[in-house]
Amino acid sequence: MLETVAIVGPLRFNAPLTQALSAPLLGAMHRRGRRPLAQFVACLTIRLLHYAVLTAFALFVLLGPKAYEGSYHVLFGWLPFLPGGLVGALILTAIGNVAFAIFFSIIQTNFYRHAIRGWSA
């Protein structure tokens, strides 16, 4: 994880951090014979919690609610079917977070299961 941050930079800290948080649990679950769905749900839960912390950090520390809402309005305010204001920004963020978490959790769980099966006991 530290090598990735050193090479790619501190802004890329979150991708390896999410994997570092979930990898030991996925390995332990695999060792105990847990099914892929249970591993996926565990990975998804960790990833969603991590994304929630990142969103809160961006909202309250980096940007502030007004700037967060303003960015949303500039990028998506022209779409009439999306709700406006900070609520709309948070709804769209939540939808994006869930979609990305599902996608990356599927990839991570399947990749880890494939890699662990290749190891000798």
mmCIF file of N, CA and C in Angstrom:
data_model
loop_
_atom_site.group_PDB
_atom_site.id
_atom_site.type_symbol
_atom_site.label_atom_id
_atom_site.label_comp_id
_atom_site.label_asym_id
_atom_site.label_seq_id
_atom_site.Cartn_x
_atom_site.Cartn_y
_atom_site.Cartn_z
ATOM 1 N N MET A 1 0.821 -1.176 0.000
ATOM 2 C CA MET A 1 0.000 0.000 0.000
ATOM 3 C C MET A 1 0.873 1.250 0.000
ATOM 4 N N LEU A 2 1.901 1.270 0.803
ATOM 5 C CA LEU A 2 2.770 2.435 0.860
ATOM 6 C C LEU A 2 3.511 2.653 -0.450
ATOM 7 N N GLU A 3 3.866 1.570 -1.136
ATOM 8 C CA GLU A 3 4.526 1.711 -2.428
ATOM 9 C C GLU A 3 3.596 2.378 -3.438
ATOM 10 N N THR A 4 2.339 1.992 -3.431
ATOM 11 C CA THR A 4 1.376 2.592 -4.352
ATOM 12 C C THR A 4 1.245 4.082 -4.082
ATOM 13 N N VAL A 5 1.135 4.453 -2.818
ATOM 14 C CA VAL A 5 1.011 5.864 -2.463
ATOM 15 C C VAL A 5 2.280 6.611 -2.847
ATOM 16 N N ALA A 6 3.443 5.995 -2.635
ATOM 17 C CA ALA A 6 4.707 6.654 -2.974
ATOM 18 C C ALA A 6 4.848 6.864 -4.474
ATOM 19 N N ILE A 7 4.401 5.887 -5.257
ATOM 20 C CA ILE A 7 4.548 5.983 -6.711
ATOM 21 C C ILE A 7 3.466 6.867 -7.320
ATOM 22 N N VAL A 8 2.220 6.634 -6.955
ATOM 23 C CA VAL A 8 1.103 7.313 -7.588
ATOM 24 C C VAL A 8 0.785 8.639 -6.906
ATOM 25 N N GLY A 9 1.048 8.731 -5.628
ATOM 26 C CA GLY A 9 0.805 9.976 -4.908
ATOM 27 C C GLY A 9 -0.247 9.804 -3.830
ATOM 28 N N PRO A 10 -0.313 10.753 -2.902
ATOM 29 C CA PRO A 10 -1.224 10.622 -1.768
ATOM 30 C C PRO A 10 -2.701 10.646 -2.143
ATOM 31 N N LEU A 11 -3.037 11.214 -3.293
ATOM 32 C CA LEU A 11 -4.444 11.225 -3.684
ATOM 33 C C LEU A 11 -4.962 9.827 -4.002
ATOM 34 N N ARG A 12 -4.062 8.905 -4.294
ATOM 35 C CA ARG A 12 -4.453 7.538 -4.607
ATOM 36 C C ARG A 12 -4.371 6.640 -3.382
ATOM 37 N N PHE A 13 -4.416 7.207 -2.217
ATOM 38 C CA PHE A 13 -4.305 6.453 -0.973
ATOM 39 C C PHE A 13 -5.528 5.578 -0.714
ATOM 40 N N ASN A 14 -6.688 5.999 -1.190
ATOM 41 C CA ASN A 14 -7.939 5.330 -0.827
ATOM 42 C C ASN A 14 -8.133 3.970 -1.477
ATOM 43 N N ALA A 15 -7.681 3.787 -2.702
ATOM 44 C CA ALA A 15 -7.866 2.479 -3.346
ATOM 45 C C ALA A 15 -7.104 1.386 -2.612
ATOM 46 N N PRO A 16 -5.814 1.554 -2.330
ATOM 47 C CA PRO A 16 -5.137 0.498 -1.578
ATOM 48 C C PRO A 16 -5.611 0.411 -0.135
ATOM 49 N N LEU A 17 -6.078 1.516 0.439
ATOM 50 C CA LEU A 17 -6.562 1.469 1.818
ATOM 51 C C LEU A 17 -7.805 0.596 1.927
ATOM 52 N N THR A 18 -8.722 0.735 0.987
ATOM 53 C CA THR A 18 -9.933 -0.093 1.008
ATOM 54 C C THR A 18 -9.570 -1.562 0.916
ATOM 55 N N GLN A 19 -8.617 -1.887 0.065
ATOM 56 C CA GLN A 19 -8.206 -3.284 -0.060
ATOM 57 C C GLN A 19 -7.475 -3.750 1.185
ATOM 58 N N ALA A 20 -6.669 -2.897 1.775
ATOM 59 C CA ALA A 20 -5.957 -3.272 2.997
ATOM 60 C C ALA A 20 -6.925 -3.493 4.155
ATOM 61 N N LEU A 21 -8.027 -2.779 4.171
ATOM 62 C CA LEU A 21 -9.021 -2.959 5.223
ATOM 63 C C LEU A 21 -9.794 -4.265 5.062
ATOM 64 N N SER A 22 -10.057 -4.660 3.828
ATOM 65 C CA SER A 22 -10.920 -5.822 3.596
ATOM 66 C C SER A 22 -10.167 -7.115 3.311
ATOM 67 N N ALA A 23 -8.940 -7.052 2.845
ATOM 68 C CA ALA A 23 -8.209 -8.263 2.459
ATOM 69 C C ALA A 23 -8.039 -9.266 3.599
ATOM 70 N N PRO A 24 -7.636 -8.849 4.797
ATOM 71 C CA PRO A 24 -7.492 -9.852 5.866
ATOM 72 C C PRO A 24 -8.810 -10.550 6.193
ATOM 73 N N LEU A 25 -9.903 -9.801 6.185
ATOM 74 C CA LEU A 25 -11.199 -10.409 6.465
ATOM 75 C C LEU A 25 -11.593 -11.394 5.377
ATOM 76 N N LEU A 26 -11.389 -11.020 4.113
ATOM 77 C CA LEU A 26 -11.732 -11.926 3.014
ATOM 78 C C LEU A 26 -10.891 -13.199 3.069
ATOM 79 N N GLY A 27 -9.623 -13.076 3.410
ATOM 80 C CA GLY A 27 -8.774 -14.255 3.547
ATOM 81 C C GLY A 27 -9.239 -15.160 4.671
ATOM 82 N N ALA A 28 -9.586 -14.561 5.805
ATOM 83 C CA ALA A 28 -10.079 -15.354 6.934
ATOM 84 C C ALA A 28 -11.417 -16.023 6.601
ATOM 85 N N MET A 29 -12.267 -15.315 5.901
ATOM 86 C CA MET A 29 -13.560 -15.895 5.516
ATOM 87 C C MET A 29 -13.355 -17.047 4.544
ATOM 88 N N HIS A 30 -12.410 -16.892 3.624
ATOM 89 C CA HIS A 30 -12.124 -17.973 2.676
ATOM 90 C C HIS A 30 -11.595 -19.205 3.413
ATOM 91 N N ARG A 31 -10.703 -18.968 4.372
ATOM 92 C CA ARG A 31 -10.133 -20.063 5.140
ATOM 93 C C ARG A 31 -11.214 -20.819 5.921
ATOM 94 N N ARG A 32 -12.230 -20.104 6.368
ATOM 95 C CA ARG A 32 -13.324 -20.730 7.126
ATOM 96 C C ARG A 32 -14.408 -21.305 6.226
ATOM 97 N N GLY A 33 -14.207 -21.216 4.919
ATOM 98 C CA GLY A 33 -15.153 -21.814 3.981
ATOM 99 C C GLY A 33 -16.409 -21.008 3.736
ATOM 100 N N ARG A 34 -16.353 -19.695 3.970
ATOM 101 C CA ARG A 34 -17.534 -18.858 3.723
ATOM 102 C C ARG A 34 -17.798 -18.766 2.224
ATOM 103 N N ARG A 35 -19.039 -18.655 1.887
ATOM 104 C CA ARG A 35 -19.448 -18.590 0.485
ATOM 105 C C ARG A 35 -19.063 -17.244 -0.135
ATOM 106 N N PRO A 36 -18.952 -17.213 -1.468
ATOM 107 C CA PRO A 36 -18.595 -15.964 -2.150
ATOM 108 C C PRO A 36 -19.549 -14.808 -1.847
ATOM 109 N N LEU A 37 -20.845 -15.089 -1.694
ATOM 110 C CA LEU A 37 -21.800 -14.020 -1.410
ATOM 111 C C LEU A 37 -21.504 -13.371 -0.063
ATOM 112 N N ALA A 38 -21.172 -14.161 0.928
ATOM 113 C CA ALA A 38 -20.841 -13.609 2.248
ATOM 114 C C ALA A 38 -19.572 -12.756 2.167
ATOM 115 N N GLN A 39 -18.608 -13.204 1.396
ATOM 116 C CA GLN A 39 -17.382 -12.424 1.222
ATOM 117 C C GLN A 39 -17.672 -11.116 0.495
ATOM 118 N N PHE A 40 -18.521 -11.190 -0.516
ATOM 119 C CA PHE A 40 -18.902 -9.986 -1.253
ATOM 120 C C PHE A 40 -19.596 -8.985 -0.333
ATOM 121 N N VAL A 41 -20.518 -9.459 0.490
ATOM 122 C CA VAL A 41 -21.252 -8.560 1.397
ATOM 123 C C VAL A 41 -20.300 -7.917 2.407
ATOM 124 N N ALA A 42 -19.350 -8.683 2.911
ATOM 125 C CA ALA A 42 -18.372 -8.124 3.853
ATOM 126 C C ALA A 42 -17.519 -7.058 3.167
ATOM 127 N N CYS A 43 -17.052 -7.355 1.974
ATOM 128 C CA CYS A 43 -16.238 -6.400 1.210
ATOM 129 C C CYS A 43 -17.054 -5.153 0.882
ATOM 130 N N LEU A 44 -18.286 -5.346 0.471
ATOM 131 C CA LEU A 44 -19.165 -4.228 0.131
ATOM 132 C C LEU A 44 -19.418 -3.340 1.348
ATOM 133 N N THR A 45 -19.641 -3.946 2.495
ATOM 134 C CA THR A 45 -19.899 -3.178 3.715
ATOM 135 C C THR A 45 -18.699 -2.313 4.086
ATOM 136 N N ILE A 46 -17.514 -2.898 4.045
ATOM 137 C CA ILE A 46 -16.303 -2.133 4.358
ATOM 138 C C ILE A 46 -16.116 -1.000 3.359
ATOM 139 N N ARG A 47 -16.330 -1.296 2.098
ATOM 140 C CA ARG A 47 -16.151 -0.294 1.050
ATOM 141 C C ARG A 47 -17.175 0.843 1.198
ATOM 142 N N LEU A 48 -18.428 0.516 1.494
ATOM 143 C CA LEU A 48 -19.451 1.557 1.663
ATOM 144 C C LEU A 48 -19.161 2.436 2.877
ATOM 145 N N LEU A 49 -18.703 1.833 3.968
ATOM 146 C CA LEU A 49 -18.336 2.625 5.145
ATOM 147 C C LEU A 49 -17.165 3.558 4.830
ATOM 148 N N HIS A 50 -16.207 3.043 4.101
ATOM 149 C CA HIS A 50 -15.059 3.861 3.704
ATOM 150 C C HIS A 50 -15.508 5.019 2.812
ATOM 151 N N TYR A 51 -16.363 4.741 1.850
ATOM 152 C CA TYR A 51 -16.869 5.799 0.967
ATOM 153 C C TYR A 51 -17.676 6.840 1.746
ATOM 154 N N ALA A 52 -18.430 6.404 2.751
ATOM 155 C CA ALA A 52 -19.200 7.349 3.566
ATOM 156 C C ALA A 52 -18.274 8.293 4.326
ATOM 157 N N VAL A 53 -17.177 7.759 4.868
ATOM 158 C CA VAL A 53 -16.202 8.593 5.569
ATOM 159 C C VAL A 53 -15.558 9.582 4.589
ATOM 160 N N LEU A 54 -15.213 9.105 3.390
ATOM 161 C CA LEU A 54 -14.617 9.991 2.389
ATOM 162 C C LEU A 54 -15.575 11.106 1.973
ATOM 163 N N THR A 55 -16.840 10.765 1.809
ATOM 164 C CA THR A 55 -17.834 11.771 1.430
ATOM 165 C C THR A 55 -17.990 12.805 2.530
ATOM 166 N N ALA A 56 -18.070 12.350 3.777
ATOM 167 C CA ALA A 56 -18.184 13.284 4.898
ATOM 168 C C ALA A 56 -16.958 14.187 4.983
ATOM 169 N N PHE A 57 -15.776 13.615 4.754
ATOM 170 C CA PHE A 57 -14.543 14.413 4.773
ATOM 171 C C PHE A 57 -14.563 15.470 3.666
ATOM 172 N N ALA A 58 -14.959 15.067 2.474
ATOM 173 C CA ALA A 58 -15.030 16.020 1.361
ATOM 174 C C ALA A 58 -16.077 17.096 1.631
ATOM 175 N N LEU A 59 -17.194 16.689 2.196
ATOM 176 C CA LEU A 59 -18.297 17.618 2.420
ATOM 177 C C LEU A 59 -17.992 18.627 3.518
ATOM 178 N N PHE A 60 -17.436 18.159 4.629
ATOM 179 C CA PHE A 60 -17.281 19.040 5.784
ATOM 180 C C PHE A 60 -15.880 19.626 5.963
ATOM 181 N N VAL A 61 -14.849 18.969 5.398
ATOM 182 C CA VAL A 61 -13.484 19.462 5.610
ATOM 183 C C VAL A 61 -12.915 20.091 4.342
ATOM 184 N N LEU A 62 -12.950 19.365 3.239
ATOM 185 C CA LEU A 62 -12.309 19.858 2.022
ATOM 186 C C LEU A 62 -13.084 20.980 1.342
ATOM 187 N N LEU A 63 -14.364 20.769 1.114
ATOM 188 C CA LEU A 63 -15.131 21.722 0.311
ATOM 189 C C LEU A 63 -16.091 22.587 1.111
ATOM 190 N N GLY A 64 -16.790 21.980 2.019
ATOM 191 C CA GLY A 64 -17.884 22.655 2.693
ATOM 192 C C GLY A 64 -19.176 22.392 1.939
ATOM 193 N N PRO A 65 -20.295 22.412 2.642
ATOM 194 C CA PRO A 65 -21.580 22.103 2.004
ATOM 195 C C PRO A 65 -21.932 23.011 0.837
ATOM 196 N N LYS A 66 -21.611 24.290 0.950
ATOM 197 C CA LYS A 66 -21.964 25.234 -0.107
ATOM 198 C C LYS A 66 -21.203 24.933 -1.398
ATOM 199 N N ALA A 67 -19.919 24.670 -1.298
ATOM 200 C CA ALA A 67 -19.113 24.364 -2.486
ATOM 201 C C ALA A 67 -19.491 23.003 -3.058
ATOM 202 N N TYR A 68 -19.817 22.042 -2.183
ATOM 203 C CA TYR A 68 -20.231 20.720 -2.642
ATOM 204 C C TYR A 68 -21.508 20.844 -3.467
ATOM 205 N N GLU A 69 -22.447 21.606 -2.955
ATOM 206 C CA GLU A 69 -23.697 21.851 -3.676
ATOM 207 C C GLU A 69 -23.443 22.628 -4.961
ATOM 208 N N GLY A 70 -22.553 23.601 -4.918
ATOM 209 C CA GLY A 70 -22.239 24.392 -6.107
ATOM 210 C C GLY A 70 -21.612 23.560 -7.210
ATOM 211 N N SER A 71 -20.725 22.657 -6.843
ATOM 212 C CA SER A 71 -20.115 21.769 -7.841
ATOM 213 C C SER A 71 -21.162 20.889 -8.489
ATOM 214 N N TYR A 72 -22.052 20.365 -7.675
ATOM 215 C CA TYR A 72 -23.142 19.535 -8.199
ATOM 216 C C TYR A 72 -24.006 20.343 -9.161
ATOM 217 N N HIS A 73 -24.321 21.572 -8.787
ATOM 218 C CA HIS A 73 -25.175 22.408 -9.638
ATOM 219 C C HIS A 73 -24.501 22.704 -10.973
ATOM 220 N N VAL A 74 -23.207 22.989 -10.954
ATOM 221 C CA VAL A 74 -22.485 23.282 -12.189
ATOM 222 C C VAL A 74 -22.432 22.054 -13.089
ATOM 223 N N LEU A 75 -22.175 20.889 -12.501
ATOM 224 C CA LEU A 75 -22.022 19.674 -13.303
ATOM 225 C C LEU A 75 -23.353 19.079 -13.756
ATOM 226 N N PHE A 76 -24.353 19.079 -12.868
ATOM 227 C CA PHE A 76 -25.587 18.350 -13.164
ATOM 228 C C PHE A 76 -26.851 19.204 -13.066
ATOM 229 N N GLY A 77 -26.716 20.493 -12.819
ATOM 230 C CA GLY A 77 -27.885 21.357 -12.660
ATOM 231 C C GLY A 77 -28.736 21.487 -13.908
ATOM 232 N N TRP A 78 -28.166 21.204 -15.047
ATOM 233 C CA TRP A 78 -28.901 21.317 -16.307
ATOM 234 C C TRP A 78 -29.822 20.124 -16.558
ATOM 235 N N LEU A 79 -29.697 19.065 -15.758
ATOM 236 C CA LEU A 79 -30.567 17.886 -15.916
ATOM 237 C C LEU A 79 -31.839 18.087 -15.090
ATOM 238 N N PRO A 80 -32.987 18.223 -15.746
ATOM 239 C CA PRO A 80 -34.208 18.570 -15.016
ATOM 240 C C PRO A 80 -34.748 17.452 -14.126
ATOM 241 N N PHE A 81 -34.374 16.214 -14.360
ATOM 242 C CA PHE A 81 -34.942 15.112 -13.578
ATOM 243 C C PHE A 81 -34.188 14.860 -12.266
ATOM 244 N N LEU A 82 -33.064 15.530 -12.072
ATOM 245 C CA LEU A 82 -32.324 15.368 -10.823
ATOM 246 C C LEU A 82 -32.770 16.411 -9.809
ATOM 247 N N PRO A 83 -32.863 16.018 -8.529
ATOM 248 C CA PRO A 83 -33.221 17.009 -7.514
ATOM 249 C C PRO A 83 -32.103 18.039 -7.345
ATOM 250 N N GLY A 84 -32.458 19.223 -6.911
ATOM 251 C CA GLY A 84 -31.478 20.287 -6.772
ATOM 252 C C GLY A 84 -30.938 20.401 -5.360
ATOM 253 N N GLY A 85 -29.967 21.264 -5.199
ATOM 254 C CA GLY A 85 -29.435 21.577 -3.886
ATOM 255 C C GLY A 85 -28.521 20.509 -3.321
ATOM 256 N N LEU A 86 -28.221 20.673 -2.038
ATOM 257 C CA LEU A 86 -27.331 19.754 -1.345
ATOM 258 C C LEU A 86 -27.928 18.354 -1.261
ATOM 259 N N VAL A 87 -29.239 18.270 -1.110
ATOM 260 C CA VAL A 87 -29.890 16.956 -1.060
ATOM 261 C C VAL A 87 -29.667 16.200 -2.366
ATOM 262 N N GLY A 88 -29.819 16.880 -3.477
ATOM 263 C CA GLY A 88 -29.575 16.249 -4.767
ATOM 264 C C GLY A 88 -28.131 15.811 -4.921
ATOM 265 N N ALA A 89 -27.205 16.644 -4.459
ATOM 266 C CA ALA A 89 -25.789 16.286 -4.535
ATOM 267 C C ALA A 89 -25.509 15.039 -3.706
ATOM 268 N N LEU A 90 -26.086 14.967 -2.524
ATOM 269 C CA LEU A 90 -25.860 13.800 -1.662
ATOM 270 C C LEU A 90 -26.536 12.537 -2.201
ATOM 271 N N ILE A 91 -27.704 12.699 -2.801
ATOM 272 C CA ILE A 91 -28.379 11.543 -3.411
ATOM 273 C C ILE A 91 -27.549 10.997 -4.564
ATOM 274 N N LEU A 92 -27.086 11.877 -5.435
ATOM 275 C CA LEU A 92 -26.266 11.428 -6.560
ATOM 276 C C LEU A 92 -24.943 10.826 -6.077
ATOM 277 N N THR A 93 -24.363 11.406 -5.047
ATOM 278 C CA THR A 93 -23.134 10.849 -4.472
ATOM 279 C C THR A 93 -23.388 9.466 -3.910
ATOM 280 N N ALA A 94 -24.496 9.296 -3.203
ATOM 281 C CA ALA A 94 -24.824 7.985 -2.629
ATOM 282 C C ALA A 94 -25.047 6.945 -3.727
ATOM 283 N N ILE A 95 -25.742 7.320 -4.776
ATOM 284 C CA ILE A 95 -25.969 6.393 -5.895
ATOM 285 C C ILE A 95 -24.637 5.999 -6.531
ATOM 286 N N GLY A 96 -23.782 6.980 -6.751
ATOM 287 C CA GLY A 96 -22.466 6.694 -7.315
ATOM 288 C C GLY A 96 -21.624 5.819 -6.397
ATOM 289 N N ASN A 97 -21.644 6.120 -5.107
ATOM 290 C CA ASN A 97 -20.882 5.321 -4.148
ATOM 291 C C ASN A 97 -21.350 3.872 -4.118
ATOM 292 N N VAL A 98 -22.644 3.664 -4.122
ATOM 293 C CA VAL A 98 -23.179 2.299 -4.103
ATOM 294 C C VAL A 98 -22.811 1.565 -5.396
ATOM 295 N N ALA A 99 -22.957 2.233 -6.530
ATOM 296 C CA ALA A 99 -22.629 1.595 -7.812
ATOM 297 C C ALA A 99 -21.149 1.220 -7.885
ATOM 298 N N PHE A 100 -20.279 2.152 -7.513
ATOM 299 C CA PHE A 100 -18.844 1.857 -7.534
ATOM 300 C C PHE A 100 -18.479 0.786 -6.514
ATOM 301 N N ALA A 101 -19.094 0.835 -5.345
ATOM 302 C CA ALA A 101 -18.797 -0.163 -4.310
ATOM 303 C C ALA A 101 -19.200 -1.556 -4.770
ATOM 304 N N ILE A 102 -20.343 -1.689 -5.400
ATOM 305 C CA ILE A 102 -20.764 -2.991 -5.912
ATOM 306 C C ILE A 102 -19.793 -3.480 -6.978
ATOM 307 N N PHE A 103 -19.477 -2.625 -7.919
ATOM 308 C CA PHE A 103 -18.577 -2.995 -9.011
ATOM 309 C C PHE A 103 -17.207 -3.422 -8.482
ATOM 310 N N PHE A 104 -16.594 -2.591 -7.660
ATOM 311 C CA PHE A 104 -15.253 -2.911 -7.174
ATOM 312 C C PHE A 104 -15.244 -4.067 -6.183
ATOM 313 N N SER A 105 -16.309 -4.250 -5.428
ATOM 314 C CA SER A 105 -16.377 -5.390 -4.502
ATOM 315 C C SER A 105 -16.494 -6.706 -5.258
ATOM 316 N N ILE A 106 -17.235 -6.712 -6.351
ATOM 317 C CA ILE A 106 -17.315 -7.920 -7.188
ATOM 318 C C ILE A 106 -15.933 -8.262 -7.729
ATOM 319 N N ILE A 107 -15.257 -7.272 -8.265
ATOM 320 C CA ILE A 107 -13.916 -7.513 -8.815
ATOM 321 C C ILE A 107 -12.966 -7.989 -7.728
ATOM 322 N N GLN A 108 -12.941 -7.297 -6.596
ATOM 323 C CA GLN A 108 -12.013 -7.644 -5.530
ATOM 324 C C GLN A 108 -12.286 -9.041 -4.978
ATOM 325 N N THR A 109 -13.535 -9.353 -4.722
ATOM 326 C CA THR A 109 -13.873 -10.659 -4.163
ATOM 327 C C THR A 109 -13.494 -11.777 -5.132
ATOM 328 N N ASN A 110 -13.838 -11.626 -6.388
ATOM 329 C CA ASN A 110 -13.507 -12.668 -7.368
ATOM 330 C C ASN A 110 -12.004 -12.798 -7.574
ATOM 331 N N PHE A 111 -11.304 -11.685 -7.608
ATOM 332 C CA PHE A 111 -9.854 -11.728 -7.786
ATOM 333 C C PHE A 111 -9.185 -12.408 -6.597
ATOM 334 N N TYR A 112 -9.589 -12.046 -5.396
ATOM 335 C CA TYR A 112 -8.994 -12.653 -4.208
ATOM 336 C C TYR A 112 -9.286 -14.151 -4.154
ATOM 337 N N ARG A 113 -10.521 -14.532 -4.447
ATOM 338 C CA ARG A 113 -10.859 -15.964 -4.421
ATOM 339 C C ARG A 113 -10.028 -16.733 -5.446
ATOM 340 N N HIS A 114 -9.862 -16.164 -6.620
ATOM 341 C CA HIS A 114 -9.051 -16.809 -7.646
ATOM 342 C C HIS A 114 -7.599 -16.925 -7.194
ATOM 343 N N ALA A 115 -7.062 -15.860 -6.620
ATOM 344 C CA ALA A 115 -5.654 -15.876 -6.174
ATOM 345 C C ALA A 115 -5.445 -16.844 -5.027
ATOM 346 N N ILE A 116 -6.353 -16.884 -4.085
ATOM 347 C CA ILE A 116 -6.193 -17.767 -2.916
ATOM 348 C C ILE A 116 -6.301 -19.226 -3.332
ATOM 349 N N ARG A 117 -7.162 -19.524 -4.296
ATOM 350 C CA ARG A 117 -7.269 -20.922 -4.759
ATOM 351 C C ARG A 117 -5.972 -21.420 -5.382
ATOM 352 N N GLY A 118 -5.172 -20.504 -5.912
ATOM 353 C CA GLY A 118 -3.919 -20.874 -6.547
ATOM 354 C C GLY A 118 -2.779 -21.140 -5.559
ATOM 355 N N TRP A 119 -2.981 -20.771 -4.289
ATOM 356 C CA TRP A 119 -1.948 -20.975 -3.291
ATOM 357 C C TRP A 119 -2.028 -22.378 -2.712
ATOM 358 N N SER A 120 -0.889 -22.884 -2.315
ATOM 359 C CA SER A 120 -0.896 -24.185 -1.640
ATOM 360 C C SER A 120 -1.292 -23.977 -0.184
ATOM 361 N N ALA A 121 -1.836 -24.996 0.423
ATOM 362 C CA ALA A 121 -2.285 -24.899 1.809
ATOM 363 C C ALA A 121 -1.086 -24.702 2.720
#
